[in-house]
């Protein structure tokens, strides 16, 4: 953060110069009600040329007292157009020149709206952020930095969302959320959302919606919220628009993409395709682990010291599109698709020392061995989604019924081949079973068929009733084949090999989910009220090797949100909801990953859905120059799905799996603030801080502590319309059930400029992690006595903690489009899915 302050101080003279260049002429005044003479807050002002009234050359807003102070760059004759909800548009002619630089229009009276002004094209200034009863919307089209940014850069500015220096995204301090695309859940973001959003140009985005209180309409999924990305806007004119973008980075990142929209007659289409090859910085992981006796801190068997290098290459491609046909004014048909595919591959290596000890003898070394590893791994992930929605609107405004179908296929395959070379230390026999060669192929996938009906009916002024039903047929499958050649440990070195061993694992989890919901939204003056209830019943058929069993359950999911409008565009909200979260195939599959014999991982087919209870209190104030929002959330889960690790008695292998073992309590305060009162400078702050209390009574583990994130950023305009964007963030220590992760900071700087009448944009971006070492501690405990069994310290060293990127985008055509689509669509968001991890533990 000191570096950001230094940059700001260094550039301050240029900032002042930019202000002098842009602020040449002023138009001032105050707007009042024509009857009551009361001031009208936050009116919208547009300045157009007198001889060309369709061209808007400046936009600005009034303050809370109705006063406005607008800047104009060039002399000439203009028309000031003032608009306010419920009032007739007001028009005033004026002129400015070098002898008449400031125009004072005095008090201007606005009357109730009787007839709209038709002689000019009025373009209103939209707020950057606005809040409704159940969501916050960030208007990306009003952000001038969107042309030079990625979707991930844009996420850093959105209230309630934080992004750390490793591109990990959290919503309200939690990674337990879903990302939608145009109102639909997209598997596009399941595996590595940070990577995908880094390749997603921000100029393709219309707005980002943060749904902090998912109501009964959404699946009973236990997310902390939903992030909905809405792509570009449509006009009704015929034509097309296309944007070509490309980017490259110093760490090997390169990518290109095309965003296109078109409309002709009753058909309209919008879609995009992107390809990227992401090369994360090489990571070196150093781990030290000590194993204790069951009744003391004295080392009993050994200590392990491992140094591993992880280098990955992640080519990926993704695309999505929507085609709509407007049959007539009451019937609309939409067909959509999403497709993304990644093929992560890496060549990793490690060197491991295992030392033996004699208890209570000053840790005298009695033996041990070392081995070196080489590992080549491949992982294919992605999804294909095809869907169709038919919407019939009734003659009553707002009343509609929507029928939807969606098919999704999500493969998640991985394979690796590893070799180990042993070196004896102190001439002893290794005390763990070690494979000299291993190979594994794991094929996992999920197929879904979903049918849904939604009905929306306005039952009065500012009152809406919504009902719906859904059926999901989900097929989860996993099959793995593992081959090994183990060392035959004898007293003589070199050691011989056992014959090759082979293991097959089969797992199948079929789910039939039937759900129905009822939701009601009403506004009574300044009060808002949105209650809802949902019921879901799940029939589950599980096959694990030769074992087959059924597990059926039903759940009632209530939700309610209250809101109250305070003066000066302020809002208070209070909400409660209860959600469930079903484990995905990555958590359930019993496939054992043995590529590193010191660390093996596997899923748990006996996992139950976890239940989340969320209570939140929120406040927001959105004005023309500044925005403030804050939300205090308390969450408790009594059967949370947690990752945990342990070492069996007499073994030296750390096993990592999952269980419904958590009793979690979390209290978080999320805050967002932005200021844009100067034409040449704006800045914002996005932060969350909280206290977590994690317990596992069944495993005698607990952990507590403060955690959180903070990001501060802004932009300033320099002469010649150059723009500098800057930002920096910090992570407080992260707390988990068995340990913690150290804090770290990161910075961001970008320089951008438009060319060719703003059709071409070029930006240079730099990202830097001042702290390239991240410390992780892990503690293991005896499940019966609660005594410690092992302690591990891991240092993750990012070799190149910086990246330079160049982004180029070029727009052709004259239509910015978003396909007209149905109000409702399928939203499957009920699974807890694993995201790919490029750092890893060991290999």
PDB file of N, CA, C and O in Angstrom, residues 503-538:
ATOM      1  N   UNK A 503      -5.380 -51.927  -9.223  1.00  0.00           N
ATOM      2  CA  UNK A 503      -6.613 -51.729  -8.481  1.00  0.00           C
ATOM      3  C   UNK A 503      -7.617 -50.988  -9.369  1.00  0.00           C
ATOM      4  O   UNK A 503      -7.261 -50.064 -10.087  1.00  0.00           O
ATOM      5  N   UNK A 504      -8.866 -51.414  -9.277  1.00  0.00           N
ATOM      6  CA  UNK A 504      -9.947 -50.718  -9.978  1.00  0.00           C
ATOM      7  C   UNK A 504     -10.967 -50.229  -8.951  1.00  0.00           C
ATOM      8  O   UNK A 504     -11.294 -50.947  -7.990  1.00  0.00           O
ATOM      9  N   UNK A 505     -11.470 -49.015  -9.162  1.00  0.00           N
ATOM     10  CA  UNK A 505     -12.466 -48.429  -8.258  1.00  0.00           C
ATOM     11  C   UNK A 505     -13.638 -47.936  -9.080  1.00  0.00           C
ATOM     12  O   UNK A 505     -13.452 -47.207 -10.070  1.00  0.00           O
ATOM     13  N   UNK A 506     -14.847 -48.319  -8.670  1.00  0.00           N
ATOM     14  CA  UNK A 506     -16.056 -47.883  -9.374  1.00  0.00           C
ATOM     15  C   UNK A 506     -17.011 -47.251  -8.378  1.00  0.00           C
ATOM     16  O   UNK A 506     -17.236 -47.781  -7.281  1.00  0.00           O
ATOM     17  N   UNK A 507     -17.570 -46.076  -8.755  1.00  0.00           N
ATOM     18  CA  UNK A 507     -18.515 -45.382  -7.887  1.00  0.00           C
ATOM     19  C   UNK A 507     -19.599 -44.752  -8.747  1.00  0.00           C
ATOM     20  O   UNK A 507     -19.318 -44.165  -9.803  1.00  0.00           O
ATOM     21  N   UNK A 508     -20.845 -44.886  -8.299  1.00  0.00           N
ATOM     22  CA  UNK A 508     -21.970 -44.333  -9.037  1.00  0.00           C
ATOM     23  C   UNK A 508     -22.984 -43.759  -8.048  1.00  0.00           C
ATOM     24  O   UNK A 508     -23.326 -44.399  -7.053  1.00  0.00           O
ATOM     25  N   UNK A 509     -23.424 -42.525  -8.321  1.00  0.00           N
ATOM     26  CA  UNK A 509     -24.378 -41.847  -7.441  1.00  0.00           C
ATOM     27  C   UNK A 509     -25.468 -41.219  -8.319  1.00  0.00           C
ATOM     28  O   UNK A 509     -25.223 -40.225  -9.015  1.00  0.00           O
ATOM     29  N   UNK A 510     -26.660 -41.832  -8.322  1.00  0.00           N
ATOM     30  CA  UNK A 510     -27.782 -41.316  -9.103  1.00  0.00           C
ATOM     31  C   UNK A 510     -28.756 -40.591  -8.177  1.00  0.00           C
ATOM     32  O   UNK A 510     -29.141 -41.121  -7.126  1.00  0.00           O
ATOM     33  N   UNK A 511     -29.161 -39.366  -8.590  1.00  0.00           N
ATOM     34  CA  UNK A 511     -30.062 -38.565  -7.775  1.00  0.00           C
ATOM     35  C   UNK A 511     -31.285 -38.142  -8.590  1.00  0.00           C
ATOM     36  O   UNK A 511     -31.158 -37.710  -9.735  1.00  0.00           O
ATOM     37  N   UNK A 512     -32.466 -38.289  -7.987  1.00  0.00           N
ATOM     38  CA  UNK A 512     -33.703 -37.716  -8.507  1.00  0.00           C
ATOM     39  C   UNK A 512     -34.156 -36.660  -7.507  1.00  0.00           C
ATOM     40  O   UNK A 512     -34.434 -36.985  -6.342  1.00  0.00           O
ATOM     41  N   UNK A 513     -34.223 -35.401  -7.945  1.00  0.00           N
ATOM     42  CA  UNK A 513     -34.538 -34.292  -7.053  1.00  0.00           C
ATOM     43  C   UNK A 513     -35.822 -33.633  -7.536  1.00  0.00           C
ATOM     44  O   UNK A 513     -35.922 -33.188  -8.685  1.00  0.00           O
ATOM     45  N   UNK A 514     -36.806 -33.582  -6.667  1.00  0.00           N
ATOM     46  CA  UNK A 514     -38.094 -32.970  -6.971  1.00  0.00           C
ATOM     47  C   UNK A 514     -38.257 -31.760  -6.067  1.00  0.00           C
ATOM     48  O   UNK A 514     -38.130 -31.870  -4.835  1.00  0.00           O
ATOM     49  N   UNK A 515     -38.509 -30.594  -6.653  1.00  0.00           N
ATOM     50  CA  UNK A 515     -38.619 -29.382  -5.859  1.00  0.00           C
ATOM     51  C   UNK A 515     -39.785 -28.517  -6.291  1.00  0.00           C
ATOM     52  O   UNK A 515     -40.206 -28.533  -7.449  1.00  0.00           O
ATOM     53  N   UNK A 516     -40.317 -27.747  -5.346  1.00  0.00           N
ATOM     54  CA  UNK A 516     -41.368 -26.786  -5.636  1.00  0.00           C
ATOM     55  C   UNK A 516     -41.183 -25.585  -4.716  1.00  0.00           C
ATOM     56  O   UNK A 516     -40.617 -25.711  -3.610  1.00  0.00           O
ATOM     57  N   UNK A 517     -41.633 -24.402  -5.172  1.00  0.00           N
ATOM     58  CA  UNK A 517     -41.416 -23.204  -4.372  1.00  0.00           C
ATOM     59  C   UNK A 517     -42.595 -22.245  -4.495  1.00  0.00           C
ATOM     60  O   UNK A 517     -43.384 -22.285  -5.447  1.00  0.00           O
ATOM     61  N   UNK A 518     -42.689 -21.366  -3.512  1.00  0.00           N
ATOM     62  CA  UNK A 518     -43.677 -20.287  -3.483  1.00  0.00           C
ATOM     63  C   UNK A 518     -42.972 -19.051  -2.940  1.00  0.00           C
ATOM     64  O   UNK A 518     -42.375 -19.088  -1.868  1.00  0.00           O
ATOM     65  N   UNK A 519     -43.045 -17.945  -3.698  1.00  0.00           N
ATOM     66  CA  UNK A 519     -42.364 -16.712  -3.296  1.00  0.00           C
ATOM     67  C   UNK A 519     -43.304 -15.527  -3.505  1.00  0.00           C
ATOM     68  O   UNK A 519     -44.071 -15.482  -4.474  1.00  0.00           O
ATOM     69  N   UNK A 520     -43.228 -14.556  -2.584  1.00  0.00           N
ATOM     70  CA  UNK A 520     -44.106 -13.386  -2.630  1.00  0.00           C
ATOM     71  C   UNK A 520     -43.267 -12.140  -2.395  1.00  0.00           C
ATOM     72  O   UNK A 520     -42.449 -12.088  -1.464  1.00  0.00           O
ATOM     73  N   UNK A 521     -43.435 -11.132  -3.227  1.00  0.00           N
ATOM     74  CA  UNK A 521     -42.725  -9.865  -3.091  1.00  0.00           C
ATOM     75  C   UNK A 521     -43.736  -8.739  -3.027  1.00  0.00           C
ATOM     76  O   UNK A 521     -44.654  -8.663  -3.867  1.00  0.00           O
ATOM     77  N   UNK A 522     -43.572  -7.844  -2.031  1.00  0.00           N
ATOM     78  CA  UNK A 522     -44.519  -6.746  -1.871  1.00  0.00           C
ATOM     79  C   UNK A 522     -43.800  -5.520  -1.334  1.00  0.00           C
ATOM     80  O   UNK A 522     -42.852  -5.621  -0.538  1.00  0.00           O
ATOM     81  N   UNK A 523     -44.252  -4.357  -1.786  1.00  0.00           N
ATOM     82  CA  UNK A 523     -43.776  -3.084  -1.265  1.00  0.00           C
ATOM     83  C   UNK A 523     -44.966  -2.312  -0.721  1.00  0.00           C
ATOM     84  O   UNK A 523     -45.992  -2.152  -1.401  1.00  0.00           O
ATOM     85  N   UNK A 524     -44.830  -1.845   0.516  1.00  0.00           N
ATOM     86  CA  UNK A 524     -45.858  -1.040   1.171  1.00  0.00           C
ATOM     87  C   UNK A 524     -45.227   0.302   1.527  1.00  0.00           C
ATOM     88  O   UNK A 524     -44.675   0.471   2.621  1.00  0.00           O
ATOM     89  N   UNK A 525     -45.293   1.234   0.590  1.00  0.00           N
ATOM     90  CA  UNK A 525     -44.649   2.513   0.828  1.00  0.00           C
ATOM     91  C   UNK A 525     -43.147   2.344   0.915  1.00  0.00           C
ATOM     92  O   UNK A 525     -42.491   1.878  -0.023  1.00  0.00           O
ATOM     93  N   UNK A 526     -42.594   2.661   2.068  1.00  0.00           N
ATOM     94  CA  UNK A 526     -41.151   2.551   2.268  1.00  0.00           C
ATOM     95  C   UNK A 526     -40.721   1.151   2.697  1.00  0.00           C
ATOM     96  O   UNK A 526     -39.525   0.867   2.781  1.00  0.00           O
ATOM     97  N   UNK A 527     -41.675   0.271   2.964  1.00  0.00           N
ATOM     98  CA  UNK A 527     -41.366  -1.075   3.437  1.00  0.00           C
ATOM     99  C   UNK A 527     -41.385  -2.068   2.277  1.00  0.00           C
ATOM    100  O   UNK A 527     -42.246  -1.993   1.391  1.00  0.00           O
ATOM    101  N   UNK A 528     -40.440  -3.006   2.308  1.00  0.00           N
ATOM    102  CA  UNK A 528     -40.404  -4.098   1.359  1.00  0.00           C
ATOM    103  C   UNK A 528     -40.424  -5.423   2.094  1.00  0.00           C
ATOM    104  O   UNK A 528     -39.859  -5.554   3.190  1.00  0.00           O
ATOM    105  N   UNK A 529     -41.060  -6.432   1.508  1.00  0.00           N
ATOM    106  CA  UNK A 529     -41.257  -7.710   2.185  1.00  0.00           C
ATOM    107  C   UNK A 529     -41.189  -8.813   1.144  1.00  0.00           C
ATOM    108  O   UNK A 529     -41.897  -8.770   0.130  1.00  0.00           O
ATOM    109  N   UNK A 530     -40.305  -9.812   1.353  1.00  0.00           N
ATOM    110  CA  UNK A 530     -40.168 -10.913   0.402  1.00  0.00           C
ATOM    111  C   UNK A 530     -40.006 -12.229   1.159  1.00  0.00           C
ATOM    112  O   UNK A 530     -38.901 -12.683   1.434  1.00  0.00           O
ATOM    113  N   UNK A 531     -41.118 -12.907   1.490  1.00  0.00           N
ATOM    114  CA  UNK A 531     -41.033 -14.233   2.106  1.00  0.00           C
ATOM    115  C   UNK A 531     -41.075 -15.317   1.031  1.00  0.00           C
ATOM    116  O   UNK A 531     -41.520 -15.088  -0.098  1.00  0.00           O
ATOM    117  N   UNK A 532     -40.611 -16.496   1.373  1.00  0.00           N
ATOM    118  CA  UNK A 532     -40.660 -17.610   0.435  1.00  0.00           C
ATOM    119  C   UNK A 532     -40.438 -18.926   1.145  1.00  0.00           C
ATOM    120  O   UNK A 532     -39.861 -18.979   2.238  1.00  0.00           O
ATOM    121  N   UNK A 533     -40.902 -19.991   0.521  1.00  0.00           N
ATOM    122  CA  UNK A 533     -40.684 -21.326   1.067  1.00  0.00           C
ATOM    123  C   UNK A 533     -40.471 -22.291  -0.089  1.00  0.00           C
ATOM    124  O   UNK A 533     -41.078 -22.153  -1.153  1.00  0.00           O
ATOM    125  N   UNK A 534     -39.580 -23.250   0.125  1.00  0.00           N
ATOM    126  CA  UNK A 534     -39.253 -24.238  -0.889  1.00  0.00           C
ATOM    127  C   UNK A 534     -39.204 -25.622  -0.235  1.00  0.00           C
ATOM    128  O   UNK A 534     -38.744 -25.756   0.913  1.00  0.00           O
ATOM    129  N   UNK A 535     -39.663 -26.605  -0.983  1.00  0.00           N
ATOM    130  CA  UNK A 535     -39.572 -27.987  -0.501  1.00  0.00           C
ATOM    131  C   UNK A 535     -38.874 -28.826  -1.564  1.00  0.00           C
ATOM    132  O   UNK A 535     -39.194 -28.724  -2.764  1.00  0.00           O
ATOM    133  N   UNK A 536     -37.914 -29.633  -1.117  1.00  0.00           N
ATOM    134  CA  UNK A 536     -37.199 -30.525  -2.035  1.00  0.00           C
ATOM    135  C   UNK A 536     -37.136 -31.928  -1.437  1.00  0.00           C
ATOM    136  O   UNK A 536     -36.903 -32.103  -0.228  1.00  0.00           O
ATOM    137  N   UNK A 537     -37.336 -32.903  -2.317  1.00  0.00           N
ATOM    138  CA  UNK A 537     -37.194 -34.304  -1.911  1.00  0.00           C
ATOM    139  C   UNK A 537     -36.189 -34.970  -2.841  1.00  0.00           C
ATOM    140  O   UNK A 537     -36.273 -34.839  -4.067  1.00  0.00           O
ATOM    141  N   UNK A 538     -35.218 -35.667  -2.254  1.00  0.00           N
ATOM    142  CA  UNK A 538     -34.129 -36.289  -3.011  1.00  0.00           C
ATOM    143  C   UNK A 538     -34.178 -37.796  -2.841  1.00  0.00           C
ATOM    144  O   UNK A 538     -34.213 -38.307  -1.714  1.00  0.00           O
TER     145      UNK A 538
END
